Amino acid sequence: METKDKQNYSMTKAILTDIQFWIPVGILIAGIFILIFVSM
Amino acid sequence: MDLSNKRKATLKQLSFLGVMCGLAAGVWLGAQSATGELVFLNISPFVMTAATVIGVFVARWSLPTMIKGTTYVFTDIGKSKHLIVWGVLAGALWGIASTLTFFAIKDVGLVVAVPIWNSNSIIGLIWGIVLFNELRGAKKKQLTKAIGGVFIMVIAMIILSIATTTTGATTGMAIHGLLAALGAGLLYGTMYIPYRKAYLSGMNPLSFVTIFTVGEIITVVVIGILFLGGSTFGNAIITAGPVLFWVFLGGAIWVVGDLFQQFACKYIGIGRGIPLANTNQLWSTAWAALVFMTMRGFGVGTITAIISGVVVMVIGAALLASAQPETEERKFWNKAILRECKRYKLDKKYTLDAVDGKDPLGDKIKGLRWWDYLILVVAVGIFAVLACFAVIPPLPMNPFWLMMGIASLVVSLVWVGWLLKKYTGFS
């Protein structure tokens, strides 16, 4: 059962569907925009 | 001693270890800030950040390599490959945040900027509670001490920042500066999400720092090239030759401080670990005042404010240190661990053992290989070459307090390093 479960596992999918991943990504993007704005 | 009492005793030891690591991180990160005084040339913020990060990267392959060796580190990373993405993300957050701090200082001055970005411990606390079940199930007394401690620490940081810094020349672009400081605080505070994620997945801090430094170096080099241009950026680093050793030395000190900070995050969580590591402001104030004597001529009011800030910070740290996570709260932590195991198909027993300070991988992979010694020689060699070109800055220093400062670093390294080895084998 566990082997079958592991076979179906996609690391990319697990990361992309993890809400905890999108919080730092969103804040990183916001940070890049702020950096561009303040350096203008 | 029955099993339940034995487990309670182990958890108490780990919490104590986490607190000690947080405080040791403060000692080392505070000394790192002080090395900025040794950089007497006027260097672009982009170059300064990039040089520090390159120093961090080189230093990561010196002393830390000797603790576990590369075979252990890369096997550990291979067990949780998804954390490579998280580590690089954390390094990128640090790189952008660090660059933003320079803009904040330029536009609104240290007095305004530092207290704003120091709010990162509150951001870390919020993420710890919301995402990782920290402080859930904690008794009212523990909860009050932990949250109260964080806020008291932030107040102390504000008092110390205002008392010890001068505004200096600013561009007066208030909105730019405030945005940069707010952004830096948010990014620094959010950087701890990947930290916590890694340790709930059972990764060793030594392995996570390795990925983190790669994320850092990519980010700062890309930013430097984009903002300054490739050749200007490269030339600026070469021109900085006489001070590069001091910048690299700062990077090496930062690595040790960050490692302690990472172990603190692992054993007491980000809500408590980060504010304890933020006692670095206390140590950087001590280095500036006592070693570099930068506060000569300060008025009674300023000195009173500095002493008040130190006292408030000690109270905040004491509250946090006494608010160690207990059994009920640990049950909620375990829920967060099981979430990671389920989502990323991690071995539950292996992960729970690693989180509990055992070293399941260390039992299988022991010792160092010949290439570990080679890496060490190359890393130390780079420092030795830079030391040959280093110019001692024309800066008055108090030799007694300099020795005391170095002693604080050695004592904390040996004492907390020994605790880490004894309780967890650096797991």
PDB file of N, CA, C and O in Angstrom, chain A residues 5-6 9 11 13-25 27-28 30-32 34-40, chain B residues 81-82 85-86 89 92-93 96 99-100 103 127 131-132 176 179-180 183 186-187 190 193 197 227 339-340 343-345:
ATOM      1  N   ASP A   5       1.545   4.124  -2.739  1.00  0.00           N
ATOM      2  CA  ASP A   5       1.366   5.518  -2.365  1.00  0.00           C
ATOM      3  C   ASP A   5       2.576   6.355  -2.795  1.00  0.00           C
ATOM      4  O   ASP A   5       2.451   7.438  -3.352  1.00  0.00           O
ATOM      5  N   LYS A   6       3.782   5.760  -2.564  1.00  0.00           N
ATOM      6  CA  LYS A   6       5.023   6.459  -2.913  1.00  0.00           C
ATOM      7  C   LYS A   6       5.191   6.585  -4.415  1.00  0.00           C
ATOM      8  O   LYS A   6       5.731   7.571  -4.903  1.00  0.00           O
ATOM      9  N   TYR A   9       3.403   9.473  -5.756  1.00  0.00           N
ATOM     10  CA  TYR A   9       3.804  10.744  -5.160  1.00  0.00           C
ATOM     11  C   TYR A   9       4.558  11.606  -6.169  1.00  0.00           C
ATOM     12  O   TYR A   9       5.497  11.168  -6.817  1.00  0.00           O
ATOM     13  N   MET A  11       6.625  15.076  -6.131  1.00  0.00           N
ATOM     14  CA  MET A  11       7.176  16.109  -5.242  1.00  0.00           C
ATOM     15  C   MET A  11       6.752  17.513  -5.692  1.00  0.00           C
ATOM     16  O   MET A  11       6.362  18.349  -4.882  1.00  0.00           O
ATOM     17  N   LYS A  13       4.110  18.367  -7.328  1.00  0.00           N
ATOM     18  CA  LYS A  13       2.700  18.606  -7.015  1.00  0.00           C
ATOM     19  C   LYS A  13       2.524  18.889  -5.513  1.00  0.00           C
ATOM     20  O   LYS A  13       1.774  19.785  -5.122  1.00  0.00           O
ATOM     21  N   ALA A  14       3.264  18.114  -4.696  1.00  0.00           N
ATOM     22  CA  ALA A  14       3.160  18.305  -3.241  1.00  0.00           C
ATOM     23  C   ALA A  14       3.584  19.719  -2.846  1.00  0.00           C
ATOM     24  O   ALA A  14       2.959  20.354  -1.992  1.00  0.00           O
ATOM     25  N   ILE A  15       4.643  20.225  -3.488  1.00  0.00           N
ATOM     26  CA  ILE A  15       5.119  21.583  -3.160  1.00  0.00           C
ATOM     27  C   ILE A  15       4.119  22.623  -3.658  1.00  0.00           C
ATOM     28  O   ILE A  15       3.722  23.531  -2.924  1.00  0.00           O
ATOM     29  N   LEU A  16       3.696  22.466  -4.906  1.00  0.00           N
ATOM     30  CA  LEU A  16       2.833  23.489  -5.514  1.00  0.00           C
ATOM     31  C   LEU A  16       1.448  23.557  -4.886  1.00  0.00           C
ATOM     32  O   LEU A  16       0.761  24.576  -4.980  1.00  0.00           O
ATOM     33  N   THR A  17       1.015  22.475  -4.256  1.00  0.00           N
ATOM     34  CA  THR A  17      -0.309  22.506  -3.619  1.00  0.00           C
ATOM     35  C   THR A  17      -0.213  22.793  -2.113  1.00  0.00           C
ATOM     36  O   THR A  17      -1.197  22.716  -1.405  1.00  0.00           O
ATOM     37  N   ASP A  18       1.003  23.126  -1.672  1.00  0.00           N
ATOM     38  CA  ASP A  18       1.213  23.438  -0.252  1.00  0.00           C
ATOM     39  C   ASP A  18       1.046  24.942  -0.046  1.00  0.00           C
ATOM     40  O   ASP A  18       1.860  25.736  -0.538  1.00  0.00           O
ATOM     41  N   ILE A  19       0.021  25.319   0.686  1.00  0.00           N
ATOM     42  CA  ILE A  19      -0.247  26.754   0.920  1.00  0.00           C
ATOM     43  C   ILE A  19       0.946  27.420   1.603  1.00  0.00           C
ATOM     44  O   ILE A  19       1.248  28.596   1.369  1.00  0.00           O
ATOM     45  N   GLN A  20       1.654  26.630   2.431  1.00  0.00           N
ATOM     46  CA  GLN A  20       2.814  27.184   3.153  1.00  0.00           C
ATOM     47  C   GLN A  20       3.943  27.569   2.195  1.00  0.00           C
ATOM     48  O   GLN A  20       4.845  28.303   2.560  1.00  0.00           O
ATOM     49  N   PHE A  21       3.891  27.048   0.977  1.00  0.00           N
ATOM     50  CA  PHE A  21       4.906  27.398  -0.016  1.00  0.00           C
ATOM     51  C   PHE A  21       4.597  28.770  -0.615  1.00  0.00           C
ATOM     52  O   PHE A  21       5.485  29.581  -0.843  1.00  0.00           O
ATOM     53  N   TRP A  22       3.311  29.013  -0.850  1.00  0.00           N
ATOM     54  CA  TRP A  22       2.931  30.229  -1.554  1.00  0.00           C
ATOM     55  C   TRP A  22       3.045  31.488  -0.698  1.00  0.00           C
ATOM     56  O   TRP A  22       3.166  32.588  -1.234  1.00  0.00           O
ATOM     57  N   ILE A  23       3.013  31.330   0.624  1.00  0.00           N
ATOM     58  CA  ILE A  23       3.156  32.520   1.488  1.00  0.00           C
ATOM     59  C   ILE A  23       4.550  33.143   1.307  1.00  0.00           C
ATOM     60  O   ILE A  23       4.656  34.314   0.943  1.00  0.00           O
ATOM     61  N   PRO A  24       5.654  32.385   1.521  1.00  0.00           N
ATOM     62  CA  PRO A  24       6.966  32.998   1.289  1.00  0.00           C
ATOM     63  C   PRO A  24       7.204  33.412  -0.161  1.00  0.00           C
ATOM     64  O   PRO A  24       7.845  34.432  -0.414  1.00  0.00           O
ATOM     65  N   VAL A  25       6.650  32.646  -1.112  1.00  0.00           N
ATOM     66  CA  VAL A  25       6.837  33.024  -2.526  1.00  0.00           C
ATOM     67  C   VAL A  25       6.161  34.377  -2.782  1.00  0.00           C
ATOM     68  O   VAL A  25       6.752  35.278  -3.385  1.00  0.00           O
ATOM     69  N   ILE A  27       5.470  36.708  -0.637  1.00  0.00           N
ATOM     70  CA  ILE A  27       6.183  37.790   0.052  1.00  0.00           C
ATOM     71  C   ILE A  27       7.521  38.098  -0.637  1.00  0.00           C
ATOM     72  O   ILE A  27       7.935  39.253  -0.709  1.00  0.00           O
ATOM     73  N   LEU A  28       8.153  37.076  -1.200  1.00  0.00           N
ATOM     74  CA  LEU A  28       9.398  37.301  -1.953  1.00  0.00           C
ATOM     75  C   LEU A  28       9.117  38.171  -3.183  1.00  0.00           C
ATOM     76  O   LEU A  28       9.847  39.132  -3.457  1.00  0.00           O
ATOM     77  N   ALA A  30       6.624  40.250  -3.558  1.00  0.00           N
ATOM     78  CA  ALA A  30       6.322  41.601  -3.065  1.00  0.00           C
ATOM     79  C   ALA A  30       7.629  42.328  -2.738  1.00  0.00           C
ATOM     80  O   ALA A  30       7.802  43.515  -3.056  1.00  0.00           O
ATOM     81  N   GLY A  31       8.576  41.611  -2.120  1.00  0.00           N
ATOM     82  CA  GLY A  31       9.871  42.198  -1.763  1.00  0.00           C
ATOM     83  C   GLY A  31      10.643  42.661  -2.991  1.00  0.00           C
ATOM     84  O   GLY A  31      11.257  43.724  -2.974  1.00  0.00           O
ATOM     85  N   ILE A  32      10.582  41.860  -4.057  1.00  0.00           N
ATOM     86  CA  ILE A  32      11.291  42.237  -5.293  1.00  0.00           C
ATOM     87  C   ILE A  32      10.677  43.525  -5.875  1.00  0.00           C
ATOM     88  O   ILE A  32      11.382  44.443  -6.282  1.00  0.00           O
ATOM     89  N   ILE A  34       9.100  45.839  -4.185  1.00  0.00           N
ATOM     90  CA  ILE A  34       9.484  46.950  -3.302  1.00  0.00           C
ATOM     91  C   ILE A  34      10.914  47.395  -3.629  1.00  0.00           C
ATOM     92  O   ILE A  34      11.210  48.588  -3.727  1.00  0.00           O
ATOM     93  N   LEU A  35      11.808  46.410  -3.837  1.00  0.00           N
ATOM     94  CA  LEU A  35      13.204  46.727  -4.146  1.00  0.00           C
ATOM     95  C   LEU A  35      13.304  47.527  -5.446  1.00  0.00           C
ATOM     96  O   LEU A  35      14.038  48.520  -5.526  1.00  0.00           O
ATOM     97  N   ILE A  36      12.528  47.118  -6.446  1.00  0.00           N
ATOM     98  CA  ILE A  36      12.551  47.849  -7.727  1.00  0.00           C
ATOM     99  C   ILE A  36      12.036  49.275  -7.504  1.00  0.00           C
ATOM    100  O   ILE A  36      12.625  50.248  -7.961  1.00  0.00           O
ATOM    101  N   PHE A  37      10.948  49.398  -6.727  1.00  0.00           N
ATOM    102  CA  PHE A  37      10.342  50.715  -6.481  1.00  0.00           C
ATOM    103  C   PHE A  37      11.298  51.647  -5.725  1.00  0.00           C
ATOM    104  O   PHE A  37      11.506  52.786  -6.128  1.00  0.00           O
ATOM    105  N   VAL A  38      11.907  51.127  -4.635  1.00  0.00           N
ATOM    106  CA  VAL A  38      12.752  52.014  -3.821  1.00  0.00           C
ATOM    107  C   VAL A  38      14.081  52.346  -4.504  1.00  0.00           C
ATOM    108  O   VAL A  38      14.728  53.323  -4.155  1.00  0.00           O
ATOM    109  N   SER A  39      14.470  51.517  -5.476  1.00  0.00           N
ATOM    110  CA  SER A  39      15.746  51.811  -6.136  1.00  0.00           C
ATOM    111  C   SER A  39      15.576  52.736  -7.336  1.00  0.00           C
ATOM    112  O   SER A  39      16.551  53.126  -7.961  1.00  0.00           O
ATOM    113  N   MET A  40      14.329  53.080  -7.628  1.00  0.00           N
ATOM    114  CA  MET A  40      14.094  53.973  -8.790  1.00  0.00           C
ATOM    115  C   MET A  40      14.414  55.423  -8.442  1.00  0.00           C
ATOM    116  O   MET A  40      14.232  55.847  -7.327  1.00  0.00           O
TER     117      MET A  40
ATOM    118  N   LYS B  81      14.267  15.875  -0.431  1.00  0.00           N
ATOM    119  CA  LYS B  81      14.672  16.702  -1.588  1.00  0.00           C
ATOM    120  C   LYS B  81      13.813  17.952  -1.732  1.00  0.00           C
ATOM    121  O   LYS B  81      14.263  18.980  -2.219  1.00  0.00           O
ATOM    122  N   HIS B  82      12.545  17.841  -1.297  1.00  0.00           N
ATOM    123  CA  HIS B  82      11.659  19.005  -1.467  1.00  0.00           C
ATOM    124  C   HIS B  82      12.173  20.221  -0.703  1.00  0.00           C
ATOM    125  O   HIS B  82      11.894  21.350  -1.062  1.00  0.00           O
ATOM    126  N   VAL B  85      14.102  23.297  -2.428  1.00  0.00           N
ATOM    127  CA  VAL B  85      13.333  24.462  -2.882  1.00  0.00           C
ATOM    128  C   VAL B  85      13.145  25.440  -1.723  1.00  0.00           C
ATOM    129  O   VAL B  85      13.331  26.652  -1.875  1.00  0.00           O
ATOM    130  N   TRP B  86      12.826  24.895  -0.551  1.00  0.00           N
ATOM    131  CA  TRP B  86      12.581  25.750   0.624  1.00  0.00           C
ATOM    132  C   TRP B  86      13.846  26.461   1.079  1.00  0.00           C
ATOM    133  O   TRP B  86      13.811  27.627   1.489  1.00  0.00           O
ATOM    134  N   LEU B  89      14.658  29.227  -1.302  1.00  0.00           N
ATOM    135  CA  LEU B  89      13.666  30.283  -1.086  1.00  0.00           C
ATOM    136  C   LEU B  89      14.033  31.122   0.143  1.00  0.00           C
ATOM    137  O   LEU B  89      13.981  32.362   0.101  1.00  0.00           O
ATOM    138  N   ALA B  92      16.893  33.359  -0.695  1.00  0.00           N
ATOM    139  CA  ALA B  92      16.457  34.475  -1.546  1.00  0.00           C
ATOM    140  C   ALA B  92      15.760  35.539  -0.699  1.00  0.00           C
ATOM    141  O   ALA B  92      15.981  36.743  -0.888  1.00  0.00           O
ATOM    142  N   LEU B  93      14.927  35.109   0.250  1.00  0.00           N
ATOM    143  CA  LEU B  93      14.241  36.069   1.136  1.00  0.00           C
ATOM    144  C   LEU B  93      15.271  36.887   1.914  1.00  0.00           C
ATOM    145  O   LEU B  93      15.153  38.107   2.048  1.00  0.00           O
ATOM    146  N   ILE B  96      17.101  39.527  -0.484  1.00  0.00           N
ATOM    147  CA  ILE B  96      16.292  40.713  -0.819  1.00  0.00           C
ATOM    148  C   ILE B  96      16.121  41.577   0.431  1.00  0.00           C
ATOM    149  O   ILE B  96      16.268  42.808   0.379  1.00  0.00           O
ATOM    150  N   THR B  99      19.234  43.585   1.265  1.00  0.00           N
ATOM    151  CA  THR B  99      19.443  44.722   0.359  1.00  0.00           C
ATOM    152  C   THR B  99      18.458  45.849   0.689  1.00  0.00           C
ATOM    153  O   THR B  99      18.823  47.028   0.645  1.00  0.00           O
ATOM    154  N   LEU B 100      17.228  45.468   1.038  1.00  0.00           N
ATOM    155  CA  LEU B 100      16.223  46.491   1.382  1.00  0.00           C
ATOM    156  C   LEU B 100      16.651  47.312   2.599  1.00  0.00           C
ATOM    157  O   LEU B 100      16.371  48.507   2.684  1.00  0.00           O
ATOM    158  N   PHE B 103      18.621  50.320   1.647  1.00  0.00           N
ATOM    159  CA  PHE B 103      17.800  51.403   1.088  1.00  0.00           C
ATOM    160  C   PHE B 103      17.036  52.118   2.196  1.00  0.00           C
ATOM    161  O   PHE B 103      16.877  53.335   2.171  1.00  0.00           O
ATOM    162  N   TRP B 127       3.637  33.560  12.249  1.00  0.00           N
ATOM    163  CA  TRP B 127       3.747  32.385  11.367  1.00  0.00           C
ATOM    164  C   TRP B 127       3.867  31.101  12.189  1.00  0.00           C
ATOM    165  O   TRP B 127       3.307  30.067  11.830  1.00  0.00           O
ATOM    166  N   LEU B 131       0.919  28.683  11.272  1.00  0.00           N
ATOM    167  CA  LEU B 131       1.283  27.592  10.357  1.00  0.00           C
ATOM    168  C   LEU B 131       1.815  26.333  11.038  1.00  0.00           C
ATOM    169  O   LEU B 131       1.680  25.239  10.501  1.00  0.00           O
ATOM    170  N   PHE B 132       2.434  26.494  12.220  1.00  0.00           N
ATOM    171  CA  PHE B 132       3.122  25.324  12.791  1.00  0.00           C
ATOM    172  C   PHE B 132       2.647  24.942  14.192  1.00  0.00           C
ATOM    173  O   PHE B 132       3.350  24.237  14.910  1.00  0.00           O
ATOM    174  N   HIS B 176       9.723  55.733   0.360  1.00  0.00           N
ATOM    175  CA  HIS B 176      10.653  54.697  -0.109  1.00  0.00           C
ATOM    176  C   HIS B 176      11.302  53.990   1.078  1.00  0.00           C
ATOM    177  O   HIS B 176      11.347  52.765   1.152  1.00  0.00           O
ATOM    178  N   LEU B 179       8.799  51.914   3.217  1.00  0.00           N
ATOM    179  CA  LEU B 179       8.431  50.695   2.480  1.00  0.00           C
ATOM    180  C   LEU B 179       9.570  49.670   2.519  1.00  0.00           C
ATOM    181  O   LEU B 179       9.334  48.476   2.733  1.00  0.00           O
ATOM    182  N   ALA B 180      10.790  50.168   2.346  1.00  0.00           N
ATOM    183  CA  ALA B 180      11.953  49.264   2.357  1.00  0.00           C
ATOM    184  C   ALA B 180      12.096  48.606   3.736  1.00  0.00           C
ATOM    185  O   ALA B 180      12.332  47.400   3.836  1.00  0.00           O
ATOM    186  N   GLY B 183       9.248  46.136   4.260  1.00  0.00           N
ATOM    187  CA  GLY B 183       9.503  44.969   3.414  1.00  0.00           C
ATOM    188  C   GLY B 183      10.575  44.087   4.027  1.00  0.00           C
ATOM    189  O   GLY B 183      10.424  42.853   4.082  1.00  0.00           O
ATOM    190  N   LEU B 186       9.169  42.140   6.964  1.00  0.00           N
ATOM    191  CA  LEU B 186       8.260  41.085   6.495  1.00  0.00           C
ATOM    192  C   LEU B 186       9.045  39.909   5.895  1.00  0.00           C
ATOM    193  O   LEU B 186       8.744  38.743   6.163  1.00  0.00           O
ATOM    194  N   LEU B 187      10.057  40.241   5.102  1.00  0.00           N
ATOM    195  CA  LEU B 187      10.849  39.180   4.466  1.00  0.00           C
ATOM    196  C   LEU B 187      11.684  38.408   5.491  1.00  0.00           C
ATOM    197  O   LEU B 187      11.744  37.182   5.449  1.00  0.00           O
ATOM    198  N   THR B 190       9.384  36.182   7.457  1.00  0.00           N
ATOM    199  CA  THR B 190       8.845  35.075   6.657  1.00  0.00           C
ATOM    200  C   THR B 190       9.916  34.039   6.331  1.00  0.00           C
ATOM    201  O   THR B 190       9.608  32.873   6.100  1.00  0.00           O
ATOM    202  N   ILE B 193       9.726  30.648   7.978  1.00  0.00           N
ATOM    203  CA  ILE B 193       8.783  29.571   7.585  1.00  0.00           C
ATOM    204  C   ILE B 193       9.586  28.386   7.025  1.00  0.00           C
ATOM    205  O   ILE B 193       9.428  27.260   7.503  1.00  0.00           O
ATOM    206  N   LYS B 197       9.921  24.639   8.701  1.00  0.00           N
ATOM    207  CA  LYS B 197       9.478  23.544   7.842  1.00  0.00           C
ATOM    208  C   LYS B 197      10.562  22.454   7.782  1.00  0.00           C
ATOM    209  O   LYS B 197      10.273  21.272   7.880  1.00  0.00           O
ATOM    210  N   PHE B 227      21.667  45.455 -10.682  1.00  0.00           N
ATOM    211  CA  PHE B 227      21.613  46.854 -10.263  1.00  0.00           C
ATOM    212  C   PHE B 227      22.885  47.635 -10.595  1.00  0.00           C
ATOM    213  O   PHE B 227      22.836  48.835 -10.797  1.00  0.00           O
ATOM    214  N   ARG B 339       1.788  16.293   9.441  1.00  0.00           N
ATOM    215  CA  ARG B 339       1.322  16.936   8.198  1.00  0.00           C
ATOM    216  C   ARG B 339       2.440  16.885   7.150  1.00  0.00           C
ATOM    217  O   ARG B 339       2.197  16.551   5.986  1.00  0.00           O
ATOM    218  N   GLU B 340       3.649  17.228   7.585  1.00  0.00           N
ATOM    219  CA  GLU B 340       4.788  17.203   6.656  1.00  0.00           C
ATOM    220  C   GLU B 340       5.041  15.780   6.149  1.00  0.00           C
ATOM    221  O   GLU B 340       5.308  15.568   4.973  1.00  0.00           O
ATOM    222  N   ARG B 343       2.275  14.848   3.615  1.00  0.00           N
ATOM    223  CA  ARG B 343       2.350  15.579   2.346  1.00  0.00           C
ATOM    224  C   ARG B 343       3.571  15.189   1.519  1.00  0.00           C
ATOM    225  O   ARG B 343       3.506  15.042   0.307  1.00  0.00           O
ATOM    226  N   TYR B 344       4.726  15.062   2.201  1.00  0.00           N
ATOM    227  CA  TYR B 344       5.969  14.829   1.453  1.00  0.00           C
ATOM    228  C   TYR B 344       6.476  13.390   1.572  1.00  0.00           C
ATOM    229  O   TYR B 344       7.631  13.118   1.257  1.00  0.00           O
ATOM    230  N   LYS B 345       5.585  12.512   2.045  1.00  0.00           N
ATOM    231  CA  LYS B 345       5.889  11.075   2.113  1.00  0.00           C
ATOM    232  C   LYS B 345       7.209  10.809   2.852  1.00  0.00           C
ATOM    233  O   LYS B 345       8.113  10.130   2.340  1.00  0.00           O
TER     234      LYS B 345
END
